[in-house]
Amino acid sequence: MAIRSFFVPFLLLVLWFYSSLSPVLSLYEDQVGLMDWHQQYIGKVKQAVFSTQKTGRRRVIVSTEENVIASLDLRHGEIFWRHLLGSNDVIDGIDIGLGKYVITLSSGGSILRSWNLPDGQMVWESFLQGPKHSKSLLLLPKHEIDCINVVQTNLKIEKDNVIVVFSNDRLHAVSCIDGEVLWKKDFETESFETQQVIQPPGSDLIYVVGFAASSQFEMYQINARNGELLKHESAIFSSGFLRELSLVSSETVVALDSTGSILLTISFQNGEISFQQTPISNIVEDSSGPAVIIPSSVPGIFAIKINSVTIFIRVIGKGKLEVVEKLNQETAVSNALPISESQQAFALVQHAGSEIHLVAKLAHDWDANLLKESIKMDQQRGIPHKVFINNYIRTDRSHGFRLLIVMEDHSLLLLQQGAIVWSREDGLASIIDVTASELPVERDGVSVAKVEHNLFEWLKGHMLKLKGTLMLASPEDVAAIQSMRLKSSEKSKMARDHNGFRKLLIVLTRAGKLFALHTGDGHIVWSHLLHKSEACQSPVGLNLYQWQVPHHHALDENPSVLVISRCGPSSDAPGVLSFVDTYTGKELNSLSLDHAVVQVIPLPHTDSTEQRLHLLIDSDKHAHLYPKTSEALGIFKREFSNIYWYSVEDHNSIIKGHALKCKCTGEVADEFCFDARDLWSVVFPSESEKITATVTRKLNEMVHTQAKVMADQDVMYKYISRNLLFVATVAPKGSGEIGSVTPEESWLVAYLIDIVTGRILYRVTHHGAQGPVHAVFSENWVVYHFFNLRAHRYEMSVIEIYDQSRADNKDVWKLVLGKHNLTSRISLFSRPEVITKSQSYFFTHSVKAIAVTSTAKGITSKQLLIGTIGDQVLALDKRFLDPRRSVNPTQAEKEEGIIPLTDSLPIIPQSYVTHALRVEGLRGIITVPAKLESTTLVFAHGVDLFFTQLAPSRTYDSLTEDFSYALLLITIVALVAAIFVTWRLSERKELQDKWR
Amino acid sequence: MGSGRRWAVSFSDNSTSPSCRDIRDPPGFTRASVDQDDSTASRQKKDAESNWKAQKAWEVAQAPFKNLLMMGFMMWMAGNTVHLFSIGITFSALWQPVSALQGVGKVFEPYKDSKVELLGPKLLFIALNLGGLALGVWKLNTLGLLPTHASDWVSSLPPAQEVEYSGGGIPL
């Protein structure tokens, strides 16, 4: 608990002494978890394999779209172990081998790994290379998963289990024990696209089926023992195939023709291929539109989807088809699960309003349900996307089923016996955008019961604390004190606090779901899945903006955020605006726009209800003003001539500036729509420069002063402009991976561009440098990180920009009397005279993200927050990146705090903000100012989430957590007692003197 | 007429005005001798006292000089960096002359005499204290605590607002 003490100079003095004693910013062991929290996620599950052996803990192995393989506890959903593979090492398939190894195939089928199931240690890794002229290059990424199969066989070759992998146009058989490739088989057919690799149970044959040249069906029969090609058949179907196959039995597959209207049952029994055509209209009445095969592996049954209707069709005997069920709701089908020698079960999950219906059936008997349950489901989870089935034997020897469900919001749920056993909010592993919001102001009046309950707890807590202070506490007491500190209810209260530490973090995930996380302990306050509307079936969330931040006139209004989403993947798809109340998570309003949203410009103006004006640019370069009210229009018209915008076309290396011209000249008169005209453009020579990074200052950044005072009382005026853009370009050759070019061929050019006038204020070339470039812009400086090819090291550069035209404001009397124009509004069209200072340093780490701390008033000194390659966040004082550093600073400069120049930036182990934790898959770092000037809130997100509070110049405006209030109290009591006693003594003495 | 007047008590002391003396002096008391003594012995005594007072007043007036020297020494000891000790010294060096100047009248109260010329000592006292004050201010300046530089007046100036506003970036 920190109490403000601006007015207690004594305490400040104590604090000053205290702070000058501790030279590094770090935590004690027992402070971990007090201010920070860490949450681990895995992302949307792609594939799940259960491991329910009789001995050992029950677990499920999952691979996810965030490229994580994880082992989860089936009882609680906790993570046993987890591995995050690199972004260029996408997982294609997972399985469990021999009951104790997790086998993963990744990197487009070229890396096969085996992990130890109990602890996740890697056992072996083998690289599967295919022929260089492989046709697999022709495969679309969408088909890749279909084309690469891991087939786990129970086949034994010399007491060794074999994994059959098809990848890179080659069939491999790999030993499960040590990863040795036993045999491999290439396919000669031109443009052969493998669709399925099938091994009929109990046979030594492997079938590889696929298409060649769009209308030719190919089948290879291979001996599983040695890879010998036994038979190769092909058949031509004139009207071609859609690239999907559904396996119905081990010797029958179902495909669709290229129009999606005829079902083809292809059987290749005994190596003979035979087609059986069935037009969909023959078996399904009122079928309209093309059908799509839903990938499933249930024997005898396959599913197709026509419009939003899912149809299950059974194959009876020789190519005869029969519709067994039509389902109108969104349905997910599980994998087939063998439950006995001849029986296979599978599950269907249907979404129906606020409930989901679960059905488990036997593959050969559609009418009998093994399981039929309805479970209430939070509507904010959307529809079920995937389902995985697993069984267990009940005490009465019947089969029980548990289902692992992946929902639309990427959450993962385990259902068993009609209830949700556990759920994981794995949508939080893929955060797109973050913004912060205030909590409601605390209301008066707390219920009595709460106070009484709290009183006992409070007394107990204070007794414990007293024990701790007097060093009487036993180890259990110490643990209790620690857990009490961690779980203090103060932290997770749903009301604003005095210091502004408690806030809501509003995050938008890739699934299009908004979450509000409490900064105190990271719990989810509310969540909201973006609604689908008639006009937009699949909105893709893009960005979050603060729409309404009431603080002056509109205090009784709730703050709200604006979510920009797009109706479909293409960039000119119409946009959707959603306004969400941040206190309740209710969607206040949703607008389906008739124009695309290419850029969103929050303007520095608000209307009378504190709604921020936003300018949305569409793909035709029209600007649309929101909110569409006459008041907003009035405000906008006043500032009309001063509003500009710029666009970066990174594919052809052009930056263009635009100004607003007039109202739109369309058929429909829209007074909120404006035409734009091109004002300037900066064209980078495309043969030598390619834009890699652009950074501007954060819109809400506060700067306290425009002057920088030197040691000799000299003043430099910072060039502080919101309209500065940092652009980094690299040589097109050097835009690849590090080391792919020689230093002579690669360079990096950094620009500072005024985005109102298009004036280039500064330009510097780093020869022999290469991207990727990460940069951060704050106040009047930019820090950027790149690779130096000559030195073979990473480098960080800083550019500080100063305004020379103000430098002659040195007359003290003018300043005293206020006769200067330093604070008057300036136009960027007046010619600026700037000087820049820059310096470069080596830096050990490669970097994933850079951010800078931000505080409420901008007085506190800054720290850079560097997301390192090890997924940690390192705090680096800005003083280390000061262009005025020199090898031998003068005494005055030392007093000013200038650090002697060294060639590389120091990495102090204690300054890792994330201390011992890792934010796996770190993608972004966000800083939010607290109300207390010294403190900034830091939120780092990737697959994991991490939040902490930072005080870059230490908490100079509050007492630290370990301040001894008891000592202060005791001192005060002792002093009062001493005063009283001495007063009495002196009275008595005086009396005696008088009697004498 | 004082017809209704029975009695009256006059509180005015008439003892020094012999004209209205209607009570005889007590035996052995001769008024004339006292008056004559005054004119000779007491005058000498008074002269000596006023001399002494004047001397004392000069001494008091010069006292701040010693203080000044001591202060100077302390300041030299304190050095030119801002910390608790130097700030304490400097503020006491500023406070002492100010409080002394406020109490100039009080300091010279005991030496007030019609015959003693106090203007000189007072001026000296004031001058010395002003000197002490100047020393304090000089020290304050050397510590860099006086707003005599441009930097002291601009260090909290907020950045200038810009007329134009631009936003945008890479298309979403």
PDB file of C-alpha atoms in Angstrom, chain A residues 543 566 598-599 602 604 642-646 648 699 703 705-706 713 715 717 721-723 755 806 812 815-816 822 824-829, chain B residues 80-84 143-144 146-172:
ATOM      1  CA  ASN A 543      -7.888  -2.393 -34.101  1.00  0.00           C
ATOM      2  CA  ARG A 566     -13.524  -5.676 -41.475  1.00  0.00           C
ATOM      3  CA  VAL A 598      -8.005   1.531 -44.700  1.00  0.00           C
ATOM      4  CA  GLN A 599      -6.831   3.979 -42.092  1.00  0.00           C
ATOM      5  CA  PRO A 602      -8.067   9.663 -34.113  1.00  0.00           C
ATOM      6  CA  PRO A 604      -7.144  15.575 -31.159  1.00  0.00           C
ATOM      7  CA  ASN A 642      -5.401  22.041 -40.421  1.00  0.00           C
ATOM      8  CA  ILE A 643      -6.084  18.347 -40.758  1.00  0.00           C
ATOM      9  CA  TYR A 644      -3.804  16.273 -42.938  1.00  0.00           C
ATOM     10  CA  TRP A 645      -3.090  12.617 -43.335  1.00  0.00           C
ATOM     11  CA  TYR A 646      -0.388  10.493 -44.825  1.00  0.00           C
ATOM     12  CA  VAL A 648       2.745   4.679 -46.428  1.00  0.00           C
ATOM     13  CA  LEU A 699      -0.800  10.040 -29.534  1.00  0.00           C
ATOM     14  CA  VAL A 703       5.806  15.773 -22.489  1.00  0.00           C
ATOM     15  CA  THR A 705       8.981  20.433 -20.911  1.00  0.00           C
ATOM     16  CA  GLN A 706      10.395  21.598 -24.184  1.00  0.00           C
ATOM     17  CA  GLN A 713      23.059  26.022 -17.378  1.00  0.00           C
ATOM     18  CA  VAL A 715      19.390  25.366 -22.670  1.00  0.00           C
ATOM     19  CA  TYR A 717      15.058  23.309 -27.016  1.00  0.00           C
ATOM     20  CA  SER A 721       6.215  17.530 -32.751  1.00  0.00           C
ATOM     21  CA  ARG A 722       3.373  15.071 -33.020  1.00  0.00           C
ATOM     22  CA  ASN A 723       3.819  15.187 -36.761  1.00  0.00           C
ATOM     23  CA  ILE A 755       4.175  14.359 -42.123  1.00  0.00           C
ATOM     24  CA  ARG A 806      14.427  28.769 -30.395  1.00  0.00           C
ATOM     25  CA  VAL A 812      16.416  36.051 -18.599  1.00  0.00           C
ATOM     26  CA  LEU A 815      11.615  35.001 -19.791  1.00  0.00           C
ATOM     27  CA  VAL A 816      10.854  36.366 -16.319  1.00  0.00           C
ATOM     28  CA  LEU A 822       7.968  29.719 -26.756  1.00  0.00           C
ATOM     29  CA  SER A 824       2.488  30.014 -28.669  1.00  0.00           C
ATOM     30  CA  ARG A 825       1.025  27.765 -31.322  1.00  0.00           C
ATOM     31  CA  ILE A 826       3.363  27.174 -34.214  1.00  0.00           C
ATOM     32  CA  SER A 827       2.759  26.236 -37.778  1.00  0.00           C
ATOM     33  CA  LEU A 828       4.811  23.499 -39.371  1.00  0.00           C
ATOM     34  CA  PHE A 829       4.901  25.480 -42.578  1.00  0.00           C
TER      35      PHE A 829
ATOM     36  CA  ASN B  80      29.598  23.904  -3.714  1.00  0.00           C
ATOM     37  CA  THR B  81      27.458  20.867  -4.088  1.00  0.00           C
ATOM     38  CA  VAL B  82      23.842  20.819  -3.097  1.00  0.00           C
ATOM     39  CA  HIS B  83      23.295  18.587  -0.120  1.00  0.00           C
ATOM     40  CA  LEU B  84      21.774  18.751   3.287  1.00  0.00           C
ATOM     41  CA  LEU B 143      25.054  26.443  -5.258  1.00  0.00           C
ATOM     42  CA  GLY B 144      23.040  27.195  -8.388  1.00  0.00           C
ATOM     43  CA  LEU B 146      19.198  31.321  -7.819  1.00  0.00           C
ATOM     44  CA  PRO B 147      17.110  31.609 -10.970  1.00  0.00           C
ATOM     45  CA  THR B 148      19.616  33.707 -12.867  1.00  0.00           C
ATOM     46  CA  HIS B 149      19.854  31.573 -15.989  1.00  0.00           C
ATOM     47  CA  ALA B 150      17.477  31.232 -18.856  1.00  0.00           C
ATOM     48  CA  SER B 151      17.312  27.535 -18.060  1.00  0.00           C
ATOM     49  CA  ASP B 152      15.656  28.282 -14.739  1.00  0.00           C
ATOM     50  CA  TRP B 153      12.749  29.963 -16.454  1.00  0.00           C
ATOM     51  CA  VAL B 154      12.182  27.626 -19.354  1.00  0.00           C
ATOM     52  CA  SER B 155      12.676  24.294 -17.649  1.00  0.00           C
ATOM     53  CA  SER B 156       8.992  23.811 -17.039  1.00  0.00           C
ATOM     54  CA  LEU B 157       7.653  25.389 -20.200  1.00  0.00           C
ATOM     55  CA  PRO B 158       5.231  23.006 -21.869  1.00  0.00           C
ATOM     56  CA  PRO B 159       5.900  22.207 -25.506  1.00  0.00           C
ATOM     57  CA  ALA B 160       4.331  24.534 -28.025  1.00  0.00           C
ATOM     58  CA  GLN B 161       1.111  23.410 -29.643  1.00  0.00           C
ATOM     59  CA  GLU B 162       1.097  22.828 -33.340  1.00  0.00           C
ATOM     60  CA  VAL B 163      -1.554  24.257 -35.593  1.00  0.00           C
ATOM     61  CA  GLU B 164      -1.579  21.383 -38.053  1.00  0.00           C
ATOM     62  CA  TYR B 165      -2.408  17.799 -37.295  1.00  0.00           C
ATOM     63  CA  SER B 166      -1.632  14.743 -39.326  1.00  0.00           C
ATOM     64  CA  GLY B 167      -2.196  11.046 -38.815  1.00  0.00           C
ATOM     65  CA  GLY B 168      -2.267   7.877 -40.803  1.00  0.00           C
ATOM     66  CA  GLY B 169       0.338   5.270 -41.536  1.00  0.00           C
ATOM     67  CA  ILE B 170       0.552   1.896 -43.158  1.00  0.00           C
ATOM     68  CA  PRO B 171      -2.921   0.771 -44.325  1.00  0.00           C
ATOM     69  CA  LEU B 172      -4.629  -1.591 -41.900  1.00  0.00           C
TER      70      LEU B 172
END
